[in-house]
Tab-separated table of C-alpha atoms in Angstrom:
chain	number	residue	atom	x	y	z
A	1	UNK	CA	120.238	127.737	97.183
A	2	UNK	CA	117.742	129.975	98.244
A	3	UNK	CA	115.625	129.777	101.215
A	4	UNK	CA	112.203	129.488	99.188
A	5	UNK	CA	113.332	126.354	96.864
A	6	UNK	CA	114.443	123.165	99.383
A	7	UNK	CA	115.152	120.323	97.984
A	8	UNK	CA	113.334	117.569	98.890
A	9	UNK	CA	115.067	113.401	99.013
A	10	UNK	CA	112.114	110.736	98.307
A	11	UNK	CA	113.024	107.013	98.534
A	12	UNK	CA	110.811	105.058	96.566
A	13	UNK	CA	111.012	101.274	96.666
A	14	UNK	CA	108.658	98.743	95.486
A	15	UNK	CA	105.133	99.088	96.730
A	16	UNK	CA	103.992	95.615	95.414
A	17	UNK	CA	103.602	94.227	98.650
A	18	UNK	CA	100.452	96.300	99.677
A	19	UNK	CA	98.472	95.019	96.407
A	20	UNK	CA	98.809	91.084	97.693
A	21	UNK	CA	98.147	91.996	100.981
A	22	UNK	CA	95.202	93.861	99.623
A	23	UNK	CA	94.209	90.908	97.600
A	24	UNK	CA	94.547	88.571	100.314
A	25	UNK	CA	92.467	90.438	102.649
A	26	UNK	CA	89.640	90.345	99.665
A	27	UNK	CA	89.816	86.346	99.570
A	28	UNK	CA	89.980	86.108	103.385
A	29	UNK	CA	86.902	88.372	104.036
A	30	UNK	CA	85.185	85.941	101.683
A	31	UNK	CA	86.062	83.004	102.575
A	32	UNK	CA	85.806	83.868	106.245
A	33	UNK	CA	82.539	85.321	106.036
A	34	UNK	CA	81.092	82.441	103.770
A	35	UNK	CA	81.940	79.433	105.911
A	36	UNK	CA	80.227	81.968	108.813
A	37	UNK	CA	77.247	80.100	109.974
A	38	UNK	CA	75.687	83.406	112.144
A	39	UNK	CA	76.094	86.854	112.770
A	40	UNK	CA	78.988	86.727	115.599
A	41	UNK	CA	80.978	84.024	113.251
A	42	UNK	CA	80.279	86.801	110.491
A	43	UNK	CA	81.987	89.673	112.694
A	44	UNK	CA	84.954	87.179	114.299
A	45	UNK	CA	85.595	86.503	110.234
A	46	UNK	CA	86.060	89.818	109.840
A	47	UNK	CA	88.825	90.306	111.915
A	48	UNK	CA	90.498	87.153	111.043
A	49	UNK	CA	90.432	88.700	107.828
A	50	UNK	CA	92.904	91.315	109.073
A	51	UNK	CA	95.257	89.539	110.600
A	52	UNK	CA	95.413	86.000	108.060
A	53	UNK	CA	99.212	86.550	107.045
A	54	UNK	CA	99.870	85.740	110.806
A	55	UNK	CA	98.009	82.495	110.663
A	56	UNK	CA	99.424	81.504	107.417
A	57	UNK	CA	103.140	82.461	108.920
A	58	UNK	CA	102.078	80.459	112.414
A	59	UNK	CA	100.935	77.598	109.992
A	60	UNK	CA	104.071	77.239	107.977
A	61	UNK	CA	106.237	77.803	111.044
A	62	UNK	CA	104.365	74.878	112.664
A	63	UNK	CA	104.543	72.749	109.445
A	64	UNK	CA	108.179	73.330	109.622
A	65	UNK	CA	109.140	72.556	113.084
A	66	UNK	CA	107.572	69.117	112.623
């Protein structure tokens, strides 16, 4: 093999995960940001927005336990 042509190894698995998380997001900025009543509730949606897979995981966890 010759030092100008390298071969290169790419793992590809499924990517399907980013497009519901992506979706998700989508629903949770507007949901979040329509039960907002003012500006600060507006920006604190927001960032709920970008972390709602840990509520919904701290919410079935609790569910769970009882």
């Amino acid at each position: 093999m010759s030092d100008t042509k390298q071969r290169r190894n790419v793992i590809r698995g499924p990517g399907g995960g980013d497009a519901v998380y992506g979706i998700g997001l989508i629903g949770a900025l507007v949901w979040y940001i329509s039960q907002a009543d003012s500006f600060g509730a507006g920006v604190v949606g927001v960032l709920k927005a970008f972390v709602w897979p840990a509520f919904l995981v701290y919410g079935l966890l609790q569910f769970i336990s009882g």
